GROMACS .gro file of C-alpha atoms in nm:
model
  315
    1MET     CA    1   1.881   0.500  -1.860
    2ALA     CA    2   1.850   0.626  -2.216
    3LYS     CA    3   1.550   0.839  -2.293
    4GLN     CA    4   1.275   0.649  -2.472
    5GLU     CA    5   0.968   0.762  -2.655
    6PRO     CA    6   0.635   0.704  -2.473
    7ASN     CA    7   0.506   0.354  -2.530
    8SER     CA    8   0.841   0.232  -2.665
    9ALA     CA    9   0.850  -0.039  -2.399
   10ALA     CA   10   0.529  -0.190  -2.529
   11SER     CA   11   0.498  -0.411  -2.839
   12ARG     CA   12   0.123  -0.337  -2.852
   13PRO     CA   13  -0.083  -0.018  -2.824
   14LEU     CA   14  -0.123   0.081  -2.459
   15LYS     CA   15  -0.438   0.148  -2.257
   16ILE     CA   16  -0.442   0.265  -1.895
   17ILE     CA   17  -0.727   0.202  -1.646
   18ALA     CA   18  -0.707   0.474  -1.379
   19GLY     CA   19  -0.879   0.541  -1.049
   20ALA     CA   20  -0.826   0.690  -0.704
   21ASP     CA   21  -0.977   0.760  -0.366
   22ALA     CA   22  -1.034   1.110  -0.228
   23TYR     CA   23  -0.676   1.133  -0.099
   24GLY     CA   24  -0.526   1.050  -0.437
   25SER     CA   25  -0.775   1.202  -0.681
   26SER     CA   26  -0.582   1.525  -0.750
   27LEU     CA   27  -0.261   1.338  -0.823
   28LYS     CA   28  -0.447   1.084  -1.040
   29ASP     CA   29  -0.607   1.366  -1.242
   30ALA     CA   30  -0.264   1.519  -1.307
   31LEU     CA   31  -0.125   1.185  -1.424
   32VAL     CA   32  -0.429   1.114  -1.644
   33ALA     CA   33  -0.371   1.452  -1.812
   34GLN     CA   34  -0.007   1.354  -1.867
   35LEU     CA   35  -0.113   1.023  -2.026
   36ARG     CA   36  -0.361   1.191  -2.257
   37SER     CA   37  -0.099   1.446  -2.363
   38LEU     CA   38   0.102   1.145  -2.482
   39ASN     CA   39  -0.199   1.021  -2.682
   40ILE     CA   40  -0.229   0.714  -2.458
   41LYS     CA   41  -0.585   0.585  -2.425
   42VAL     CA   42  -0.713   0.623  -2.067
   43GLU     CA   43  -1.026   0.486  -1.905
   44ASP     CA   44  -1.069   0.701  -1.594
   45LEU     CA   45  -1.292   0.535  -1.331
   46GLY     CA   46  -1.294   0.851  -1.121
   47THR     CA   47  -1.296   0.860  -0.741
   48SER     CA   48  -1.427   0.597  -0.501
   49LYS     CA   49  -1.331   0.419  -0.178
   50TYR     CA   50  -0.972   0.297  -0.205
   51TYR     CA   51  -1.065  -0.070  -0.177
   52SER     CA   52  -1.345  -0.038  -0.433
   53VAL     CA   53  -1.139   0.141  -0.696
   54GLY     CA   54  -0.838  -0.085  -0.631
   55GLU     CA   55  -1.060  -0.389  -0.683
   56GLU     CA   56  -1.216  -0.254  -1.004
   57VAL     CA   57  -0.886  -0.157  -1.165
   58GLY     CA   58  -0.736  -0.492  -1.063
   59ARG     CA   59  -1.033  -0.681  -1.205
   60ARG     CA   60  -1.016  -0.504  -1.542
   61VAL     CA   61  -0.639  -0.539  -1.580
   62SER     CA   62  -0.668  -0.909  -1.488
   63GLN     CA   63  -0.940  -0.964  -1.748
   64ALA     CA   64  -0.729  -0.793  -2.012
   65ALA     CA   65  -0.419  -0.994  -1.914
   66ASN     CA   66  -0.613  -1.317  -1.968
   67SER     CA   67  -0.750  -1.212  -2.307
   68ASN     CA   68  -0.593  -1.216  -2.651
   69SER     CA   69  -0.642  -0.845  -2.701
   70SER     CA   70  -0.412  -0.658  -2.936
   71VAL     CA   71  -0.396  -0.379  -2.675
   72GLU     CA   72  -0.176  -0.395  -2.365
   73THR     CA   73  -0.375  -0.285  -2.058
   74ARG     CA   74  -0.208  -0.150  -1.744
   75GLY     CA   75  -0.346   0.023  -1.436
   76LEU     CA   76  -0.284   0.350  -1.251
   77LEU     CA   77  -0.407   0.393  -0.893
   78ALA     CA   78  -0.368   0.660  -0.627
   79CYS     CA   79  -0.471   0.681  -0.262
   80GLY     CA   80  -0.329   0.846   0.049
   81THR     CA   81  -0.029   0.611   0.075
   82GLY     CA   82  -0.054   0.420  -0.250
   83VAL     CA   83  -0.059   0.101  -0.042
   84GLY     CA   84  -0.430   0.037   0.011
   85VAL     CA   85  -0.524   0.047  -0.358
   86ALA     CA   86  -0.237  -0.188  -0.443
   87ILE     CA   87  -0.355  -0.440  -0.182
   88PHE     CA   88  -0.691  -0.482  -0.348
   89ALA     CA   89  -0.568  -0.464  -0.708
   90ASN     CA   90  -0.331  -0.751  -0.630
   91LYS     CA   91  -0.615  -0.984  -0.540
   92PHE     CA   92  -0.659  -1.074  -0.909
   93PRO     CA   93  -0.445  -1.319  -1.110
   94GLY     CA   94  -0.211  -1.161  -1.361
   95VAL     CA   95  -0.201  -0.830  -1.173
   96TYR     CA   96   0.136  -0.712  -1.043
   97ALA     CA   97   0.062  -0.385  -0.862
   98ALA     CA   98   0.344  -0.197  -0.691
   99THR     CA   99   0.350   0.117  -0.478
  100CYS     CA  100   0.628   0.343  -0.607
  101LEU     CA  101   0.747   0.654  -0.425
  102THR     CA  102   1.048   0.718  -0.651
  103PRO     CA  103   1.133   0.669  -1.019
  104ALA     CA  104   1.399   0.416  -0.913
  105GLU     CA  105   1.132   0.197  -0.751
  106ALA     CA  106   0.926   0.210  -1.071
  107LEU     CA  107   1.234   0.116  -1.273
  108ASN     CA  108   1.307  -0.182  -1.046
  109THR     CA  109   0.953  -0.318  -1.041
  110ARG     CA  110   0.908  -0.290  -1.417
  111SER     CA  111   1.244  -0.459  -1.476
  112ILE     CA  112   1.208  -0.738  -1.220
  113ASN     CA  113   0.834  -0.794  -1.173
  114ASN     CA  114   0.691  -0.675  -1.506
  115CYS     CA  115   0.464  -0.455  -1.291
  116ASN     CA  116   0.143  -0.371  -1.477
  117VAL     CA  117  -0.037  -0.156  -1.216
  118LEU     CA  118   0.131   0.155  -1.077
  119ALA     CA  119   0.013   0.279  -0.735
  120VAL     CA  120   0.117   0.625  -0.614
  121SER     CA  121   0.078   0.822  -0.292
  122GLY     CA  122  -0.137   1.134  -0.303
  123MET     CA  123  -0.009   1.243   0.039
  124SER     CA  124   0.365   1.174   0.002
  125THR     CA  125   0.442   1.236  -0.366
  126THR     CA  126   0.455   1.569  -0.548
  127PRO     CA  127   0.301   1.597  -0.897
  128GLU     CA  128   0.649   1.651  -1.041
  129THR     CA  129   0.790   1.333  -0.885
  130ALA     CA  130   0.477   1.139  -0.976
  131ALA     CA  131   0.517   1.248  -1.339
  132GLU     CA  132   0.873   1.108  -1.339
  133ILE     CA  133   0.751   0.784  -1.179
  134LEU     CA  134   0.479   0.747  -1.443
  135THR     CA  135   0.721   0.817  -1.728
  136THR     CA  136   0.953   0.547  -1.594
  137PHE     CA  137   0.663   0.305  -1.557
  138LEU     CA  138   0.560   0.366  -1.919
  139ASN     CA  139   0.904   0.351  -2.076
  140THR     CA  140   1.082   0.070  -1.891
  141PRO     CA  141   1.079  -0.272  -2.060
  142PHE     CA  142   1.082  -0.597  -1.863
  143LYS     CA  143   1.439  -0.709  -1.770
  144SER     CA  144   1.588  -0.363  -1.834
  145PRO     CA  145   1.900  -0.247  -1.651
  146CYS     CA  146   1.786  -0.088  -1.325
  147PRO     CA  147   1.924   0.020  -0.984
  148ALA     CA  148   1.882  -0.337  -0.854
  149SER     CA  149   2.110  -0.465  -1.135
  150GLY     CA  150   2.366  -0.190  -1.076
  151SER     CA  151   2.231  -0.025  -1.393
  152ASN     CA  152   2.392  -0.309  -1.590
  153PRO     CA  153   2.220  -0.573  -1.804
  154TRP     CA  154   2.095  -0.870  -1.603
  155PRO     CA  155   2.308  -1.187  -1.631
  156GLU     CA  156   2.164  -1.453  -1.863
  157ASP     CA  157   2.069  -1.687  -1.577
  158LEU     CA  158   1.863  -1.414  -1.409
  159GLN     CA  159   1.700  -1.315  -1.738
  160SER     CA  160   1.597  -1.680  -1.779
  161PHE     CA  161   1.460  -1.680  -1.424
  162PHE     CA  162   1.256  -1.365  -1.496
  163ASP     CA  163   1.110  -1.524  -1.810
  164GLU     CA  164   1.012  -1.835  -1.615
  165SER     CA  165   0.871  -1.627  -1.331
  166ILE     CA  166   0.620  -1.457  -1.562
  167GLN     CA  167   0.479  -1.796  -1.660
  168GLU     CA  168   0.461  -1.911  -1.297
  169MET     CA  169   0.324  -1.585  -1.158
  170SER     CA  170   0.041  -1.582  -1.413
  171LYS     CA  171  -0.092  -1.906  -1.259
  172ILE     CA  172  -0.113  -1.765  -0.906
  173GLY     CA  173  -0.472  -1.690  -0.811
  174ASN     CA  174  -0.629  -1.906  -1.080
  175GLU     CA  175  -0.884  -2.158  -0.952
  176ASN     CA  176  -0.683  -2.464  -1.050
  177ALA     CA  177  -0.349  -2.341  -0.922
  178PRO     CA  178  -0.252  -2.371  -0.552
  179VAL     CA  179  -0.148  -2.042  -0.393
  180ALA     CA  180   0.114  -2.067  -0.120
  181ASP     CA  181   0.096  -1.702  -0.017
  182PRO     CA  182  -0.156  -1.425  -0.079
  183PRO     CA  183  -0.055  -1.192  -0.366
  184CYS     CA  184  -0.089  -0.877  -0.157
  185PHE     CA  185   0.250  -0.748  -0.038
  186ILE     CA  186   0.135  -0.641   0.309
  187CYS     CA  187  -0.044  -0.970   0.382
  188SER     CA  188   0.252  -1.171   0.253
  189GLN     CA  189   0.490  -0.975   0.473
  190ALA     CA  190   0.271  -1.028   0.779
  191LYS     CA  191   0.228  -1.401   0.715
  192ALA     CA  192   0.599  -1.458   0.663
  193ARG     CA  193   0.689  -1.325   1.006
  194THR     CA  194   0.653  -1.532   1.321
  195ASP     CA  195   0.549  -1.387   1.656
  196LYS     CA  196   0.902  -1.394   1.793
  197GLU     CA  197   1.018  -1.158   1.516
  198PHE     CA  198   0.785  -0.887   1.644
  199THR     CA  199   0.929  -0.647   1.901
  200PRO     CA  200   0.706  -0.562   2.202
  201VAL     CA  201   0.595  -0.199   2.226
  202GLU     CA  202   0.709  -0.149   2.584
  203VAL     CA  203   0.491   0.151   2.669
  204MET     CA  204   0.182  -0.014   2.515
  205PRO     CA  205   0.105  -0.347   2.690
  206GLY     CA  206  -0.030  -0.608   2.450
  207GLY     CA  207   0.132  -0.450   2.144
  208SER     CA  208   0.418  -0.563   1.919
  209MET     CA  209   0.568  -0.425   1.598
  210LYS     CA  210   0.780  -0.538   1.304
  211ILE     CA  211   0.952  -0.275   1.085
  212LEU     CA  212   0.920  -0.354   0.713
  213ARG     CA  213   1.114  -0.066   0.557
  214GLU     CA  214   1.285   0.262   0.646
  215THR     CA  215   1.249   0.620   0.517
  216PRO     CA  216   0.956   0.639   0.480
  217THR     CA  217   0.906   0.386   0.757
  218SER     CA  218   0.636   0.121   0.745
  219ALA     CA  219   0.553  -0.159   0.989
  220ILE     CA  220   0.308  -0.432   1.080
  221VAL     CA  221   0.163  -0.379   1.430
  222ARG     CA  222  -0.030  -0.630   1.640
  223PHE     CA  223  -0.239  -0.578   1.954
  224LYS     CA  224  -0.417  -0.837   2.166
  225ALA     CA  225  -0.793  -0.814   2.224
  226GLY     CA  226  -0.876  -0.580   2.513
  227SER     CA  227  -0.551  -0.385   2.488
  228VAL     CA  228  -0.564  -0.009   2.529
  229GLU     CA  229  -0.331   0.258   2.394
  230PRO     CA  230  -0.355   0.544   2.645
  231ALA     CA  231  -0.379   0.895   2.502
  232HIS     CA  232  -0.055   0.985   2.324
  233HIS     CA  233   0.084   1.177   2.028
  234HIS     CA  234   0.371   1.167   1.780
  235THR     CA  235   0.579   1.435   1.606
  236PHE     CA  236   0.487   1.275   1.273
  237GLY     CA  237   0.157   1.204   1.100
  238HIS     CA  238   0.082   0.841   1.020
  239ASP     CA  239  -0.138   0.638   0.787
  240LEU     CA  240  -0.273   0.295   0.876
  241VAL     CA  241  -0.482   0.019   0.719
  242VAL     CA  242  -0.643  -0.251   0.936
  243THR     CA  243  -0.571  -0.602   0.799
  244LYS     CA  244  -0.720  -0.809   1.084
  245GLY     CA  245  -0.958  -0.750   1.376
  246SER     CA  246  -1.116  -0.422   1.486
  247LYS     CA  247  -1.049  -0.125   1.710
  248CYS     CA  248  -1.185   0.213   1.823
  249VAL     CA  249  -0.975   0.529   1.787
  250TRP     CA  250  -1.056   0.850   1.970
  251ASN     CA  251  -0.888   1.161   1.825
  252LEU     CA  252  -0.902   1.375   2.139
  253SER     CA  253  -0.758   1.679   1.963
  254LYS     CA  254  -1.049   1.684   1.718
  255GLY     CA  255  -1.316   1.529   1.942
  256GLU     CA  256  -1.381   1.250   1.690
  257LYS     CA  257  -1.421   0.871   1.721
  258TYR     CA  258  -1.350   0.612   1.452
  259ASP     CA  259  -1.462   0.247   1.450
  260LEU     CA  260  -1.216   0.062   1.228
  261GLY     CA  261  -1.239  -0.290   1.086
  262ILE     CA  262  -1.063  -0.491   0.816
  263GLY     CA  263  -0.976  -0.274   0.515
  264ASP     CA  264  -1.042   0.058   0.692
  265TYR     CA  265  -0.791   0.342   0.653
  266LEU     CA  266  -0.711   0.628   0.893
  267PHE     CA  267  -0.468   0.919   0.880
  268THR     CA  268  -0.372   1.086   1.210
  269PRO     CA  269  -0.191   1.423   1.177
  270ALA     CA  270   0.129   1.503   1.366
  271GLY     CA  271   0.062   1.618   1.722
  272ASP     CA  272  -0.298   1.494   1.740
  273VAL     CA  273  -0.363   1.326   2.075
  274HIS     CA  274  -0.540   0.991   2.030
  275ARG     CA  275  -0.653   0.694   2.242
  276VAL     CA  276  -0.717   0.339   2.110
  277LYS     CA  277  -0.912   0.033   2.233
  278TYR     CA  278  -0.871  -0.306   2.061
  279LEU     CA  279  -1.196  -0.500   2.045
  280GLU     CA  280  -1.032  -0.822   1.923
  281ASP     CA  281  -0.687  -0.946   1.824
  282THR     CA  282  -0.592  -0.683   1.567
  283GLU     CA  283  -0.322  -0.629   1.309
  284PHE     CA  284  -0.260  -0.322   1.095
  285PHE     CA  285  -0.014  -0.175   0.848
  286ILE     CA  286   0.123   0.169   0.945
  287LYS     CA  287   0.344   0.418   0.759
  288TRP     CA  288   0.513   0.738   0.876
  289ASP     CA  289   0.801   0.972   0.788
  290GLY     CA  290   1.083   1.037   1.034
  291HIS     CA  291   1.215   0.864   1.344
  292TRP     CA  292   0.979   0.674   1.571
  293ASP     CA  293   0.868   0.862   1.884
  294LEU     CA  294   0.574   0.844   2.124
  295PHE     CA  295   0.469   1.087   2.398
  296LEU     CA  296   0.215   0.968   2.657
  297ASP     CA  297  -0.058   1.212   2.760
  298GLU     CA  298  -0.220   0.980   3.018
  299ASP     CA  299  -0.162   0.641   3.182
  300VAL     CA  300  -0.345   0.315   3.115
  301ALA     CA  301  -0.567   0.346   3.422
  302THR     CA  302  -0.686   0.692   3.316
  303ALA     CA  303  -0.751   0.566   2.963
  304ASN     CA  304  -0.956   0.269   3.084
  305ALA     CA  305  -1.157   0.494   3.318
  306ALA     CA  306  -1.239   0.732   3.029
  307ILE     CA  307  -1.344   0.443   2.802
  308ASP     CA  308  -1.562   0.289   3.077
  309LYS     CA  309  -1.722   0.626   3.148
  310GLU     CA  310  -1.815   0.673   2.782
  311LYS     CA  311  -1.961   0.321   2.774
  312ASN     CA  312  -2.173   0.390   3.085
  313ASP     CA  313  -2.285   0.729   2.955
  314THR     CA  314  -2.416   0.573   2.635
  315LYS     CA  315  -2.623   0.305   2.814
   0.00000   0.00000   0.00000
């Protein structure tokens, strides 16, 4: 792709609404400094819970998209994975938030989806790579040649489809327009998959999993109410966001307990031994780097006995 001057992709002056949670704040600050060095106006909302800041940035970009402002408004979000903030930004009509881990992903989503909110991962992306992703996000016009097009111009029929899609997408989420699927990528992926497409987790009765992407790997996982994951560990750290139900997680390595419900996020470091109890039918999004592995540190009977003992001790 030919080098472009900052803002060359925009026909109007550009403004960026930025925000992050604690896991993405350092990376967000670095990118805000980059934007200001380019003389791009930035409204920095600071640091908050990932769902709160995702919602606020999404709301403001949506309001701007539905106005006749002479300024183009886009969003910049960062959290641990870049996924959680995008989920909540995408709840607003006219917002097309995408999590990008590489410049190529930013190029594709600007070209195909006219993405107007960039979400980045504070835990997986270096400042140098994030700077390249942001530059691509700023400088790539809609319908540009991109990796998905083989770096060639899109055929005329696809360019016409993209133009029509912008009109149709802008109606999704408005009160008078029916919405077939939720705008959030994770929820849409989960809804589109039937139970038989999920593979049982053999060593964890009551659990099933569907891989969404590879390297880094992400998946939707489901557990039935009352299921227990006995104490176990992995050689990789993993991030998760609960999208349905609730569960308790005991990090036995750290001696900590977490009660997680819808929208809650948890990172478990590599090697940490943890036990889980599902209080109701539960579904969550999980992401990790590397090949899947699981090492049991106890059996189900031992896990249930430990959970029952804690319950009795707290009575």
